Coordinates of C-alpha atoms in Angstrom, one line a residue:
X22 CA -4.2 -43.9 34.3
X23 CA -5.2 -47.6 34.5
X24 CA -8.5 -49.2 34.0
X25 CA -11.2 -49.8 36.6
X26 CA -12.3 -53.3 37.6
X27 CA -15.4 -53.4 39.6
X28 CA -15.8 -57.2 39.8
X29 CA -17.3 -58.6 43.0
X30 CA -15.1 -60.3 45.5
X31 CA -17.3 -63.4 46.0
X32 CA -15.1 -65.6 43.8
X33 CA -11.7 -64.3 44.9
X34 CA -11.8 -61.4 42.5
X35 CA -10.4 -58.0 43.4
X36 CA -11.8 -54.5 43.1
X37 CA -9.3 -51.9 41.9
X38 CA -9.4 -48.2 42.5
X39 CA -9.0 -45.7 39.6
X40 CA -5.8 -44.0 41.0
X41 CA -2.3 -45.3 40.3
X42 CA -0.4 -42.6 42.1
X43 CA 0.7 -44.9 44.8
X44 CA 1.8 -47.6 42.4
X45 CA 3.8 -46.0 39.6
X46 CA 7.2 -44.7 40.8
X47 CA 7.8 -41.0 40.4
X48 CA 10.7 -39.8 38.2
X49 CA 13.2 -38.6 40.8
X50 CA 16.9 -38.0 40.8
X51 CA 19.0 -38.8 43.9
X52 CA 22.5 -38.0 44.9
X53 CA 24.5 -41.1 45.4
X54 CA 25.4 -41.6 49.1
X55 CA 22.4 -39.5 50.3
X56 CA 19.8 -42.2 49.7
X57 CA 20.2 -45.6 51.2
X58 CA 20.6 -48.4 48.6
X59 CA 18.1 -51.2 48.8
X60 CA 19.6 -54.3 50.6
X61 CA 20.6 -57.0 48.2
X62 CA 17.7 -59.5 48.1
X63 CA 18.2 -63.2 48.9
X64 CA 17.1 -65.9 46.4
X65 CA 13.7 -67.4 47.0
X66 CA 14.9 -70.6 45.2
X67 CA 18.5 -71.1 46.4
X68 CA 21.0 -70.0 43.7
X69 CA 18.3 -69.9 41.1
X70 CA 15.7 -67.1 41.3
X71 CA 16.0 -63.7 43.0
X72 CA 13.5 -60.9 43.8
X73 CA 13.7 -57.8 41.6
X74 CA 14.7 -59.8 38.6
X75 CA 13.2 -61.7 35.7
X76 CA 13.9 -65.1 34.3
X77 CA 13.3 -67.1 31.1
X78 CA 12.5 -70.8 31.3
X79 CA 12.7 -72.2 27.8
X80 CA 12.9 -75.5 25.9
X81 CA 11.3 -77.3 23.0
X82 CA 7.6 -78.1 22.9
X83 CA 6.5 -81.1 25.0
X84 CA 9.6 -81.1 27.2
X85 CA 7.6 -80.2 30.4
X86 CA 8.2 -76.4 30.8
X87 CA 4.8 -75.7 32.2
X88 CA 4.9 -78.7 34.5
X89 CA 8.3 -77.6 35.8
X90 CA 7.1 -74.0 36.4
X91 CA 4.1 -75.3 38.3
X92 CA 6.1 -77.7 40.3
X93 CA 8.8 -75.2 41.2
X94 CA 6.3 -72.5 42.2
X95 CA 4.0 -74.8 44.2
X96 CA 7.0 -76.2 46.1
X97 CA 8.2 -72.6 46.8
X98 CA 4.7 -71.5 47.8
X99 CA 4.7 -74.3 50.4
X100 CA 8.2 -73.6 51.6
X101 CA 9.5 -77.0 50.4
X102 CA 12.8 -77.7 48.8
X103 CA 13.0 -77.8 45.0
X104 CA 15.7 -80.1 43.5
X105 CA 17.5 -80.2 46.9
X106 CA 17.5 -76.3 46.9
X107 CA 16.0 -74.4 49.8
X108 CA 13.1 -72.1 49.0
X109 CA 11.5 -69.1 50.7
X110 CA 7.7 -69.1 50.6
X111 CA 6.2 -67.1 47.8
X112 CA 2.7 -66.1 46.5
X113 CA 2.2 -66.6 42.8
X114 CA 0.2 -64.8 40.1
X115 CA -0.2 -66.8 36.9
X116 CA -0.8 -65.3 33.5
X117 CA -1.6 -68.5 31.6
X118 CA -1.9 -67.3 28.0
X119 CA -2.0 -70.8 26.5
X120 CA -4.7 -72.5 28.6
X121 CA -6.1 -71.2 31.9
X122 CA -8.2 -74.3 32.5
X123 CA -5.2 -76.6 32.2
X124 CA -3.2 -74.4 34.6
X125 CA -5.9 -74.9 37.2
X126 CA -5.8 -78.7 36.7
X127 CA -2.0 -78.7 37.1
X128 CA -2.2 -76.5 40.2
X129 CA -4.8 -78.8 41.8
X130 CA -2.8 -81.9 41.0
X131 CA 0.6 -80.4 42.2
X132 CA -0.9 -78.9 45.4
X133 CA -2.6 -82.2 46.1
X134 CA 0.7 -84.0 45.6
X135 CA 2.8 -81.8 47.8
X136 CA 0.6 -80.1 50.3
X137 CA 0.6 -83.0 52.8
X138 CA 4.3 -82.3 53.2
X139 CA 3.8 -78.7 54.5
X140 CA 1.3 -76.6 56.4
X141 CA 2.3 -73.6 54.3
X142 CA -0.4 -71.0 53.7
X143 CA 0.0 -70.8 50.0
X144 CA -1.8 -68.5 47.6
X145 CA -2.0 -68.7 43.8
X146 CA -3.9 -66.3 41.6
X147 CA -4.6 -66.5 37.9
X148 CA -6.6 -64.7 35.1
X149 CA -8.7 -66.2 32.4
X150 CA -8.3 -63.0 30.3
X151 CA -5.8 -63.0 27.5
X152 CA -2.7 -61.0 28.3
X153 CA -0.5 -59.2 25.8
X154 CA 3.0 -58.0 26.6
X155 CA 3.7 -55.5 23.9
X156 CA 0.7 -53.4 23.0
X157 CA -0.9 -50.1 24.1
X158 CA -2.8 -51.7 27.0
X159 CA 0.2 -53.5 28.5
X160 CA 1.2 -50.7 30.9
X161 CA -2.3 -50.4 32.4
X162 CA -2.4 -54.2 32.8
X163 CA 0.9 -54.1 34.6
X164 CA -0.5 -51.4 36.9
X165 CA -3.5 -53.7 37.7
X166 CA -1.2 -56.6 38.5
X167 CA 0.9 -54.3 40.7
X168 CA -2.2 -53.1 42.6
X169 CA -3.5 -56.6 43.1
X170 CA -0.2 -57.8 44.5
X171 CA 0.2 -54.7 46.7
X172 CA -3.3 -55.2 48.1
X173 CA -2.5 -58.8 48.9
X174 CA 1.1 -58.3 50.1
X175 CA 2.2 -60.2 53.1
X176 CA 5.4 -61.5 54.7
X177 CA 6.6 -63.4 51.6
X178 CA 7.8 -62.6 48.1
X179 CA 5.6 -62.6 45.0
X180 CA 6.2 -64.2 41.6
X181 CA 4.4 -63.5 38.3
X182 CA 4.6 -66.3 35.8
X183 CA 3.7 -65.7 32.1
X184 CA 3.1 -69.0 30.2
X185 CA 3.9 -68.6 27.4
X186 CA 5.7 -65.6 26.0
X187 CA 4.8 -66.5 22.4
X188 CA 1.0 -66.5 23.2
X189 CA 1.4 -63.1 24.8
X190 CA 2.7 -61.6 21.5
X191 CA -0.1 -62.4 19.1
X192 CA 0.7 -61.3 15.5
X193 CA 4.1 -59.9 16.5
X194 CA 7.5 -60.9 15.3
X195 CA 9.6 -62.4 18.1
X196 CA 12.7 -61.8 16.0
X197 CA 12.1 -58.1 15.9
X198 CA 14.2 -55.9 18.3
X199 CA 11.3 -53.4 18.5
X200 CA 9.0 -56.2 19.9
X201 CA 11.5 -57.7 22.4
X202 CA 12.7 -54.4 23.8
X203 CA 9.1 -53.5 24.3
X204 CA 8.6 -56.7 26.2
X205 CA 11.7 -56.1 28.4
X206 CA 10.6 -52.5 29.1
X207 CA 7.1 -53.6 30.3
X208 CA 8.6 -56.3 32.5
X209 CA 11.0 -53.8 34.0
X210 CA 8.0 -51.4 34.4
X211 CA 6.2 -54.0 36.5
X212 CA 9.3 -54.7 38.6
X213 CA 9.7 -51.0 39.2
X214 CA 6.3 -51.1 40.9
X215 CA 7.0 -54.4 42.6
X216 CA 10.7 -54.3 43.4
X217 CA 10.6 -57.4 45.6
X218 CA 8.8 -59.5 43.1
X219 CA 10.1 -61.8 40.3
X220 CA 8.8 -62.3 36.8
X221 CA 9.2 -65.7 35.0
X222 CA 8.6 -66.1 31.3
X223 CA 8.0 -69.6 29.9
X224 CA 9.3 -69.6 26.4
X225 CA 10.3 -71.9 23.5
X226 CA 13.7 -72.7 22.1
X227 CA 14.5 -72.0 18.5
X228 CA 15.0 -74.6 15.8
X229 CA 18.6 -75.0 16.9
X230 CA 18.8 -75.5 20.7
X231 CA 22.4 -74.4 20.8
X232 CA 21.3 -70.9 19.8
X233 CA 19.1 -70.6 23.0
X234 CA 15.7 -69.2 23.4
X235 CA 13.6 -68.2 20.4
X236 CA 13.4 -64.6 19.2
X237 CA 15.6 -61.5 19.2
X238 CA 18.7 -61.6 21.4
X239 CA 17.7 -58.4 23.3
X240 CA 15.4 -60.6 25.5
X241 CA 18.0 -63.0 26.6
X242 CA 20.6 -60.2 27.0
X243 CA 18.2 -58.4 29.5
X244 CA 17.2 -61.5 31.4
X245 CA 18.7 -62.0 34.8
X246 CA 18.4 -65.8 34.7
X247 CA 18.1 -68.2 31.7
X248 CA 17.0 -71.8 32.4
X249 CA 17.1 -74.3 29.5
X250 CA 15.3 -77.6 29.5
X251 CA 16.5 -80.2 27.0
X252 CA 16.0 -84.0 27.3
X253 CA 16.0 -84.7 31.0
X254 CA 18.2 -81.8 32.1
X255 CA 17.5 -78.4 33.5
X256 CA 20.5 -76.2 32.8
X257 CA 21.1 -72.6 34.0
X258 CA 22.8 -71.1 31.0
X259 CA 23.0 -67.6 32.2
X260 CA 22.8 -66.1 35.7
X261 CA 23.4 -62.5 36.9
X262 CA 23.4 -63.1 40.6
X263 CA 24.1 -66.8 41.2
X264 CA 26.2 -69.6 39.9
X265 CA 26.2 -70.4 36.2
X266 CA 26.2 -73.9 34.6
X267 CA 24.0 -75.4 37.4
X268 CA 22.4 -78.6 36.1
X269 CA 19.5 -80.6 37.5
X270 CA 18.3 -83.9 36.2
X271 CA 14.5 -84.5 36.2
X272 CA 11.9 -86.9 35.0
X273 CA 8.1 -86.4 34.4
X274 CA 5.5 -88.6 36.1
X275 CA 1.8 -88.9 36.1
X276 CA -0.2 -87.5 39.1
X277 CA -3.7 -88.6 39.9
X278 CA -5.9 -86.5 42.1
X279 CA -9.6 -86.2 43.0
X280 CA -11.5 -82.9 42.4
X281 CA -14.1 -81.4 44.7
X282 CA -16.7 -83.6 43.1
X283 CA -14.8 -86.8 43.7
X284 CA -13.9 -87.3 40.1
X285 CA -10.3 -88.5 39.5
X286 CA -8.1 -86.7 37.0
X287 CA -4.5 -87.1 35.9
X288 CA -1.8 -84.5 35.4
X289 CA 2.0 -84.2 35.1
X290 CA 4.4 -84.0 38.0
X291 CA 8.2 -83.6 38.2
X292 CA 10.8 -85.6 40.2
X293 CA 14.4 -84.7 40.5
X294 CA 17.2 -87.3 40.2

């Protein structure tokens, strides 16, 4: 059973019930051919990201991983193109394990930068609570996430972004198979409750970039999409459902925006070249 959250709704918070019977899939066995297969889902970022899957966006510190994730998801939430690729509108739940306040600044800046181009009815949620991906509470947290997104489901796909994977594994060894297989299991558990959603992990590269994302290989082996950021290039290094070896050139730029009090702030935006 998952936990109860009785927070008021005045600030956009959500009340959760105590029952998870309608969320967690039952263990059932079906005869092939007597149960219709789910239709193959279409990408919500053309050729890049697909519902029912999880992706890893990785690169060295300071390359702009978080800025790219925010820019991609804000553009998709508004139904705008991303790097000349068509998107389908999404709603996004952010699990900002590094800095929730910084995420809000980046969302404000990016939405301010792009929203004039679209009348999209975008929705972004986030939590200020620390989130762990491989402990005894993770399954119940996944059920809370699933219930929130099911309660707020509408005619668009949903994305969960965890930024960063490292900060969601405090005190655990990323190089241990037992840790990474636990991470993969919990992500798949969430997707079993939200089969039309997508999970993106923002992660770091190892000391040698040619060896890919940091940590045990069971993570990258299970991922449906692997996106590397090095220098000024985004490179799809692995893709289960779309084209491999896709490359996108980008550059970071400063964004200035005014908050609700009229104070001007700066953040990081992304242009594609």
